[in-house]
mmCIF file of C-alpha atoms and ligand atoms in Angstrom:
data_model
loop_
_atom_site.group_PDB
_atom_site.id
_atom_site.type_symbol
_atom_site.label_atom_id
_atom_site.label_comp_id
_atom_site.label_asym_id
_atom_site.label_seq_id
_atom_site.Cartn_x
_atom_site.Cartn_y
_atom_site.Cartn_z
ATOM 1 C CA MET A 1 -172.002 -130.421 21.019
ATOM 2 C CA ILE A 2 -172.264 -129.356 17.156
ATOM 3 C CA GLY A 3 -175.494 -130.608 15.202
ATOM 4 C CA VAL A 4 -174.708 -130.970 11.303
ATOM 5 C CA PHE A 5 -177.586 -131.161 9.466
ATOM 6 C CA ASP A 6 -177.980 -132.332 5.934
ATOM 7 C CA SER A 7 -180.562 -133.954 3.731
ATOM 8 C CA GLY A 8 -178.825 -137.149 3.499
ATOM 9 C CA TYR A 9 -174.914 -138.155 2.901
ATOM 10 C CA GLY A 10 -173.415 -135.515 1.297
ATOM 11 C CA GLY A 11 -173.220 -133.393 4.265
ATOM 12 C CA LEU A 12 -170.090 -135.655 5.756
ATOM 13 C CA THR A 13 -168.006 -133.537 3.597
ATOM 14 C CA VAL A 14 -168.167 -130.541 5.661
ATOM 15 C CA LEU A 15 -168.424 -132.890 8.995
ATOM 16 C CA LYS A 16 -164.870 -134.240 7.495
ATOM 17 C CA GLY A 17 -163.886 -130.411 7.385
ATOM 18 C CA PHE A 18 -164.824 -129.645 11.062
ATOM 19 C CA LEU A 19 -163.291 -133.039 12.179
ATOM 20 C CA GLU A 20 -159.964 -131.606 10.352
ATOM 21 C CA LYS A 21 -160.147 -128.240 11.560
ATOM 22 C CA LEU A 22 -162.388 -128.324 14.786
ATOM 23 C CA PRO A 23 -161.574 -132.001 16.486
ATOM 24 C CA ASP A 24 -162.526 -131.390 20.150
ATOM 25 C CA TYR A 25 -165.408 -130.365 20.076
ATOM 26 C CA ASP A 26 -169.164 -133.316 19.786
ATOM 27 C CA TYR A 27 -170.803 -133.885 16.879
ATOM 28 C CA LEU A 28 -174.030 -135.361 16.082
ATOM 29 C CA TYR A 29 -174.892 -135.606 12.307
ATOM 30 C CA LEU A 30 -177.961 -135.678 10.862
ATOM 31 C CA GLY A 31 -179.091 -137.151 7.349
ATOM 32 C CA ASP A 32 -182.544 -136.837 6.404
ATOM 33 C CA SER A 33 -182.074 -139.566 3.945
ATOM 34 C CA ALA A 34 -185.707 -140.668 3.720
ATOM 35 C CA ARG A 35 -187.111 -137.769 2.071
ATOM 36 C CA ALA A 36 -183.762 -136.274 0.187
ATOM 37 C CA PRO A 37 -182.808 -135.134 -2.668
ATOM 38 C CA TYR A 38 -184.250 -131.777 -1.048
ATOM 39 C CA GLY A 39 -182.784 -129.791 -3.663
ATOM 40 C CA ASN A 40 -186.099 -130.275 -5.873
ATOM 41 C CA LYS A 41 -188.523 -129.731 -3.529
ATOM 42 C CA SER A 42 -190.928 -126.150 -2.821
ATOM 43 C CA LEU A 43 -189.659 -124.071 -0.449
ATOM 44 C CA LYS A 44 -192.418 -125.023 2.095
ATOM 45 C CA VAL A 45 -191.194 -128.386 2.167
ATOM 46 C CA ILE A 46 -187.428 -127.791 2.549
ATOM 47 C CA TYR A 47 -188.844 -125.053 5.381
ATOM 48 C CA ASP A 48 -190.440 -127.722 7.322
ATOM 49 C CA TYR A 49 -187.821 -130.306 6.981
ATOM 50 C CA THR A 50 -185.185 -128.366 7.945
ATOM 51 C CA ARG A 51 -187.091 -126.953 11.395
ATOM 52 C CA GLN A 52 -188.233 -130.790 12.228
ATOM 53 C CA ALA A 53 -183.714 -131.590 11.415
ATOM 54 C CA VAL A 54 -183.782 -128.203 13.994
ATOM 55 C CA ASP A 55 -185.972 -129.176 16.731
ATOM 56 C CA PHE A 56 -184.218 -133.247 16.577
ATOM 57 C CA LEU A 57 -180.795 -131.988 17.243
ATOM 58 C CA PHE A 58 -181.542 -129.408 19.876
ATOM 59 C CA SER A 59 -184.098 -131.817 21.603
ATOM 60 C CA ARG A 60 -180.340 -134.220 21.732
ATOM 61 C CA GLY A 61 -178.642 -131.401 23.447
ATOM 62 C CA ALA A 62 -176.881 -129.527 20.509
ATOM 63 C CA VAL A 63 -175.732 -125.270 21.332
ATOM 64 C CA LEU A 64 -174.699 -124.801 17.808
ATOM 65 C CA ILE A 65 -176.465 -126.247 14.039
ATOM 66 C CA ILE A 66 -174.487 -125.849 11.456
ATOM 67 C CA LEU A 67 -176.895 -126.701 8.566
ATOM 68 C CA ALA A 68 -174.633 -128.324 5.577
ATOM 69 C CA CYS A 69 -176.986 -128.272 3.332
ATOM 70 C CA ASN A 70 -176.461 -125.814 0.822
ATOM 71 C CA THR A 71 -180.343 -125.837 -0.170
ATOM 72 C CA ALA A 72 -181.473 -126.146 3.382
ATOM 73 C CA SER A 73 -179.004 -123.287 3.744
ATOM 74 C CA ALA A 74 -180.745 -121.212 0.597
ATOM 75 C CA LYS A 75 -184.637 -121.812 1.742
ATOM 76 C CA ALA A 76 -184.806 -122.727 5.168
ATOM 77 C CA LEU A 77 -181.695 -120.852 7.122
ATOM 78 C CA ARG A 78 -183.231 -117.132 6.922
ATOM 79 C CA ARG A 79 -186.688 -118.260 8.218
ATOM 80 C CA ILE A 80 -185.516 -120.156 11.176
ATOM 81 C CA GLN A 81 -183.140 -117.740 12.291
ATOM 82 C CA GLN A 82 -185.700 -115.127 12.495
ATOM 83 C CA GLU A 83 -188.975 -116.771 13.106
ATOM 84 C CA TRP A 84 -187.949 -120.133 14.782
ATOM 85 C CA LEU A 85 -185.379 -119.115 17.048
ATOM 86 C CA PRO A 86 -186.233 -116.475 18.485
ATOM 87 C CA ASP A 87 -189.615 -117.503 20.224
ATOM 88 C CA HIS A 88 -188.569 -121.339 20.761
ATOM 89 C CA TYR A 89 -184.245 -121.530 21.509
ATOM 90 C CA PRO A 90 -183.339 -118.449 22.086
ATOM 91 C CA ASP A 91 -179.704 -119.270 23.218
ATOM 92 C CA ARG A 92 -179.211 -121.646 20.544
ATOM 93 C CA ARG A 93 -177.574 -120.962 17.589
ATOM 94 C CA VAL A 94 -178.390 -122.083 13.944
ATOM 95 C CA LEU A 95 -175.734 -121.148 11.015
ATOM 96 C CA GLY A 96 -175.211 -121.927 7.227
ATOM 97 C CA VAL A 97 -172.999 -122.354 4.231
ATOM 98 C CA VAL A 98 -173.809 -119.786 1.813
ATOM 99 C CA ILE A 99 -172.439 -117.008 3.648
ATOM 100 C CA PRO A 100 -169.148 -118.283 4.375
ATOM 101 C CA LEU A 101 -168.714 -119.441 0.923
ATOM 102 C CA ALA A 102 -169.907 -116.321 -0.681
ATOM 103 C CA GLU A 103 -167.313 -114.453 1.509
ATOM 104 C CA ALA A 104 -164.781 -116.600 0.823
ATOM 105 C CA ALA A 105 -165.636 -116.545 -2.970
ATOM 106 C CA ALA A 106 -165.617 -112.346 -2.537
ATOM 107 C CA ASP A 107 -162.325 -112.717 -0.833
ATOM 108 C CA VAL A 108 -160.372 -114.519 -3.213
ATOM 109 C CA SER A 109 -162.195 -113.413 -6.940
ATOM 110 C CA ARG A 110 -159.480 -111.403 -9.166
ATOM 111 C CA TRP A 111 -161.821 -109.937 -11.716
ATOM 112 C CA GLY A 112 -164.866 -110.140 -9.801
ATOM 113 C CA ARG A 113 -166.953 -112.432 -11.917
ATOM 114 C CA ILE A 114 -167.693 -115.559 -9.606
ATOM 115 C CA GLY A 115 -170.021 -118.799 -10.597
ATOM 116 C CA VAL A 116 -171.936 -121.065 -8.462
ATOM 117 C CA ILE A 117 -173.448 -124.146 -9.438
ATOM 118 C CA GLY A 118 -175.883 -126.217 -6.605
ATOM 119 C CA THR A 119 -179.015 -127.353 -6.410
ATOM 120 C CA ARG A 120 -182.467 -126.387 -8.540
ATOM 121 C CA ALA A 121 -183.847 -125.048 -5.626
ATOM 122 C CA THR A 122 -180.281 -123.063 -4.035
ATOM 123 C CA VAL A 123 -180.192 -121.781 -7.616
ATOM 124 C CA GLU A 124 -183.507 -120.290 -7.948
ATOM 125 C CA SER A 125 -183.124 -118.755 -3.998
ATOM 126 C CA ARG A 126 -180.810 -116.887 -5.732
ATOM 127 C CA VAL A 127 -179.291 -116.779 -2.463
ATOM 128 C CA PHE A 128 -175.773 -116.800 -3.230
ATOM 129 C CA ASP A 129 -176.396 -113.717 -5.668
ATOM 130 C CA GLN A 130 -177.833 -111.281 -3.121
ATOM 131 C CA GLU A 131 -175.315 -112.600 -0.766
ATOM 132 C CA LEU A 132 -172.206 -111.899 -3.016
ATOM 133 C CA HIS A 133 -173.816 -109.036 -4.468
ATOM 134 C CA LYS A 134 -173.951 -107.257 -0.566
ATOM 135 C CA LEU A 135 -170.207 -108.023 0.042
ATOM 136 C CA ASN A 136 -169.514 -105.764 -3.416
ATOM 137 C CA PRO A 137 -172.175 -104.897 -5.576
ATOM 138 C CA LYS A 138 -169.920 -105.048 -8.176
ATOM 139 C CA LEU A 139 -169.757 -108.746 -9.064
ATOM 140 C CA LYS A 140 -171.114 -110.442 -11.846
ATOM 141 C CA VAL A 141 -171.862 -113.553 -10.713
ATOM 142 C CA ILE A 142 -173.280 -116.252 -12.454
ATOM 143 C CA GLU A 143 -175.540 -119.300 -11.147
ATOM 144 C CA LYS A 144 -175.655 -122.655 -12.822
ATOM 145 C CA ALA A 145 -177.975 -125.693 -11.558
ATOM 146 C CA CYS A 146 -177.190 -129.254 -11.755
ATOM 147 C CA PRO A 147 -179.933 -131.122 -10.799
ATOM 148 C CA LEU A 148 -178.200 -134.775 -11.948
ATOM 149 C CA LEU A 149 -174.864 -134.502 -10.194
ATOM 150 C CA VAL A 150 -176.317 -135.247 -7.205
ATOM 151 C CA PRO A 151 -177.974 -138.848 -8.104
ATOM 152 C CA LEU A 152 -174.601 -139.409 -9.526
ATOM 153 C CA VAL A 153 -172.683 -138.799 -7.119
ATOM 154 C CA GLU A 154 -175.401 -141.254 -4.746
ATOM 155 C CA GLU A 155 -174.980 -143.719 -7.616
ATOM 156 C CA GLY A 156 -170.994 -144.394 -6.737
ATOM 157 C CA TRP A 157 -170.578 -142.697 -10.373
ATOM 158 C CA VAL A 158 -168.113 -140.241 -9.522
ATOM 159 C CA ARG A 159 -165.549 -141.416 -12.259
ATOM 160 C CA LYS A 160 -167.616 -142.423 -14.637
ATOM 161 C CA PRO A 161 -167.225 -141.141 -18.491
ATOM 162 C CA GLU A 162 -170.494 -140.169 -18.279
ATOM 163 C CA THR A 163 -170.082 -138.068 -15.629
ATOM 164 C CA ARG A 164 -167.584 -136.502 -16.728
ATOM 165 C CA SER A 165 -169.680 -135.283 -19.993
ATOM 166 C CA ILE A 166 -172.755 -134.447 -18.043
ATOM 167 C CA LEU A 167 -170.059 -131.759 -15.499
ATOM 168 C CA LYS A 168 -168.523 -130.277 -19.147
ATOM 169 C CA LYS A 169 -172.412 -129.977 -19.813
ATOM 170 C CA TYR A 170 -172.818 -128.100 -17.218
ATOM 171 C CA VAL A 171 -169.267 -126.407 -16.365
ATOM 172 C CA LEU A 172 -168.133 -125.314 -19.625
ATOM 173 C CA PRO A 173 -171.074 -122.163 -19.540
ATOM 174 C CA LEU A 174 -169.080 -120.546 -16.974
ATOM 175 C CA LYS A 175 -165.344 -121.287 -18.128
ATOM 176 C CA SER A 176 -167.003 -119.218 -21.940
ATOM 177 C CA ALA A 177 -168.624 -116.694 -19.212
ATOM 178 C CA ALA A 178 -164.511 -116.594 -17.652
ATOM 179 C CA ILE A 179 -165.761 -116.917 -13.820
ATOM 180 C CA ASP A 180 -162.197 -116.570 -12.098
ATOM 181 C CA THR A 181 -163.872 -118.623 -8.819
ATOM 182 C CA LEU A 182 -166.159 -121.308 -8.762
ATOM 183 C CA ILE A 183 -168.534 -121.654 -5.644
ATOM 184 C CA LEU A 184 -169.442 -125.681 -4.628
ATOM 185 C CA GLY A 185 -172.625 -124.897 -3.662
ATOM 186 C CA CYS A 186 -173.827 -128.040 -3.007
ATOM 187 C CA THR A 187 -172.697 -130.902 -0.533
ATOM 188 C CA HIS A 188 -172.238 -133.059 -3.219
ATOM 189 C CA TYR A 189 -169.671 -131.633 -5.367
ATOM 190 C CA PRO A 190 -166.751 -131.507 -3.530
ATOM 191 C CA PHE A 191 -166.509 -135.350 -4.740
ATOM 192 C CA LEU A 192 -166.577 -134.393 -8.351
ATOM 193 C CA LYS A 193 -163.590 -131.428 -7.438
ATOM 194 C CA ASN A 194 -160.560 -132.334 -9.031
ATOM 195 C CA ASP A 195 -162.364 -133.030 -12.350
ATOM 196 C CA ILE A 196 -164.742 -129.732 -12.223
ATOM 197 C CA ALA A 197 -161.211 -128.254 -11.586
ATOM 198 C CA ARG A 198 -159.576 -129.910 -14.677
ATOM 199 C CA ILE A 199 -162.263 -128.530 -16.692
ATOM 200 C CA MET A 200 -162.646 -124.894 -15.410
ATOM 201 C CA GLY A 201 -158.824 -124.756 -16.293
ATOM 202 C CA LYS A 202 -156.139 -122.521 -14.517
ATOM 203 C CA ASN A 203 -158.051 -119.018 -14.817
ATOM 204 C CA CYS A 204 -160.644 -120.224 -12.507
ATOM 205 C CA ARG A 205 -159.980 -121.096 -8.550
ATOM 206 C CA VAL A 206 -162.768 -123.760 -7.708
ATOM 207 C CA LEU A 207 -162.905 -123.115 -3.829
ATOM 208 C CA ASP A 208 -162.488 -125.962 -1.111
ATOM 209 C CA ALA A 209 -166.029 -125.526 0.521
ATOM 210 C CA PRO A 210 -165.700 -127.851 3.196
ATOM 211 C CA ALA A 211 -162.593 -126.245 4.120
ATOM 212 C CA ILE A 212 -163.915 -122.665 3.987
ATOM 213 C CA VAL A 213 -167.029 -123.649 6.025
ATOM 214 C CA ALA A 214 -164.997 -125.078 8.880
ATOM 215 C CA GLY A 215 -162.495 -122.361 8.686
ATOM 216 C CA LYS A 216 -165.751 -120.002 9.109
ATOM 217 C CA LEU A 217 -166.927 -122.208 11.789
ATOM 218 C CA ALA A 218 -163.700 -121.702 14.050
ATOM 219 C CA ASP A 219 -163.879 -117.897 13.183
ATOM 220 C CA TYR A 220 -167.160 -117.585 14.486
ATOM 221 C CA LEU A 221 -166.435 -119.358 17.768
ATOM 222 C CA VAL A 222 -163.411 -117.138 18.898
ATOM 223 C CA ARG A 223 -166.096 -114.068 18.245
ATOM 224 C CA HIS A 224 -169.190 -116.150 20.048
ATOM 225 C CA PRO A 225 -167.019 -117.054 23.874
ATOM 226 C CA GLU A 226 -170.546 -116.964 25.166
ATOM 227 C CA ILE A 227 -172.246 -119.878 22.542
ATOM 228 C CA GLU A 228 -168.210 -121.638 22.415
ATOM 229 C CA SER A 229 -168.249 -122.178 25.756
ATOM 230 C CA ARG A 230 -171.077 -124.309 26.278
ATOM 231 C CA LEU A 231 -170.183 -126.664 23.220
ATOM 232 C CA SER A 232 -168.497 -130.038 25.138
ATOM 233 C CA ARG A 233 -165.078 -131.247 24.179
ATOM 234 C CA LYS A 234 -164.829 -135.468 24.468
ATOM 235 C CA GLN A 235 -164.441 -135.655 20.779
ATOM 236 C CA ALA A 236 -167.690 -137.583 20.473
ATOM 237 C CA ARG A 237 -169.088 -138.200 17.429
ATOM 238 C CA SER A 238 -172.672 -139.169 16.520
ATOM 239 C CA PHE A 239 -174.583 -140.281 13.614
ATOM 240 C CA SER A 240 -178.113 -140.222 12.350
ATOM 241 C CA THR A 241 -180.099 -141.123 9.746
ATOM 242 C CA THR A 242 -184.291 -141.072 8.619
ATOM 243 C CA ASP A 243 -183.489 -144.156 6.892
ATOM 244 C CA ASP A 244 -181.063 -147.602 6.327
ATOM 245 C CA PRO A 245 -178.636 -146.805 9.003
ATOM 246 C CA GLU A 246 -176.166 -149.519 7.778
ATOM 247 C CA ARG A 247 -176.171 -148.015 4.349
ATOM 248 C CA PHE A 248 -175.521 -144.806 6.297
ATOM 249 C CA ARG A 249 -172.867 -146.451 8.236
ATOM 250 C CA THR A 250 -170.890 -148.131 5.340
ATOM 251 C CA PHE A 251 -170.917 -144.925 3.125
ATOM 252 C CA GLY A 252 -170.423 -142.957 6.397
ATOM 253 C CA GLU A 253 -167.271 -145.240 7.057
ATOM 254 C CA ASP A 254 -165.741 -145.714 3.356
ATOM 255 C CA PHE A 255 -165.631 -141.534 2.927
ATOM 256 C CA LEU A 256 -164.191 -140.353 6.847
ATOM 257 C CA GLY A 257 -161.887 -143.806 6.377
ATOM 258 C CA ARG A 258 -163.119 -144.508 10.652
ATOM 259 C CA ARG A 259 -165.423 -146.511 11.703
ATOM 260 C CA ILE A 260 -168.599 -144.343 12.869
ATOM 261 C CA GLY A 261 -170.241 -147.017 15.183
ATOM 262 C CA GLU A 262 -174.117 -147.075 16.146
ATOM 263 C CA VAL A 263 -176.143 -145.406 13.725
ATOM 264 C CA LEU A 264 -179.750 -144.099 15.246
ATOM 265 C CA THR A 265 -182.347 -144.137 13.624
ATOM 266 C CA VAL A 266 -184.876 -141.287 13.757
ATOM 267 C CA ASP A 267 -188.423 -140.491 12.364
ATOM 268 C CA LEU A 268 -188.546 -136.551 11.943
ATOM 269 C CA LYS A 269 -192.117 -134.757 12.206
ATOM 270 C CA GLU A 270 -193.766 -131.803 14.441
HETATM 271 N N1 DGL B 301 -177.633 -131.355 0.248
HETATM 272 C C1 DGL B 301 -177.804 -130.522 -0.879
HETATM 273 C C2 DGL B 301 -177.452 -129.206 -0.858
HETATM 274 O O1 DGL B 301 -176.083 -129.425 -0.662
HETATM 275 C C3 DGL B 301 -177.683 -131.753 -1.731
HETATM 276 C C4 DGL B 301 -178.637 -133.097 -1.841
HETATM 277 C C5 DGL B 301 -180.113 -132.976 -1.799
HETATM 278 O O2 DGL B 301 -180.732 -132.161 -3.050
HETATM 279 O O3 DGL B 301 -180.934 -133.037 -0.985
HETATM 280 O O4 DGL B 301 -177.926 -128.677 -1.757
#
């Protein structure tokens, strides 16, 4: 089974990409909505919460976990990979979304000017900047924290004029900086992709994050048969949340366009 973790609902954008590209595998999604958002929390809190989520997903049989949450990928992934897995789950893997997105951006950028938008924690971590510069030290990377976008998406304000004007405030400076590629470094931003692309205009490519992450996962599975061969393939999809399961179900069914059945409520702790 593949575990997919997010701080809340937003990671369903990433799961949807997986279901389209790799439908045969079994997936268990966990959203820590009771403690979301992660985007303004400290390094220690994000690490502790993410590690608890990883323990939960492994306890349910995941062999591979994808941190769909950019904030968790930026702030907790490396430490989990370097310190937690070797001692506790040496034969299982946790992957994130930052490297796949950075690789895709470095590949498609025409003039080497890449913009990144994300939560405050993600942008302050400078992880996208570091990964992009590892791929190509000559890239110019311009990052912008957009802390108001997650609450607006969660409120269902995606089509409101207020949201469009806040979006403009956030992304027009990136347009003025003449970026040619924009990374949506947050699970929630694909909901706003069309508006962002419209504001950025035709000289900037806004990356389709869920499709990219799904494509990179497919590549990873080809390169790692020792992991792939242990993943169950019954097309099972299970959902769990730390908050109200009915609310999760309503949002999830609406977004995925399919019934998702019973949503398990879990209590994450040490
Ligand atoms: N999932 C988070 C991310 O992708 C956004 C929501 C939050 O701040 O928890 O960064």
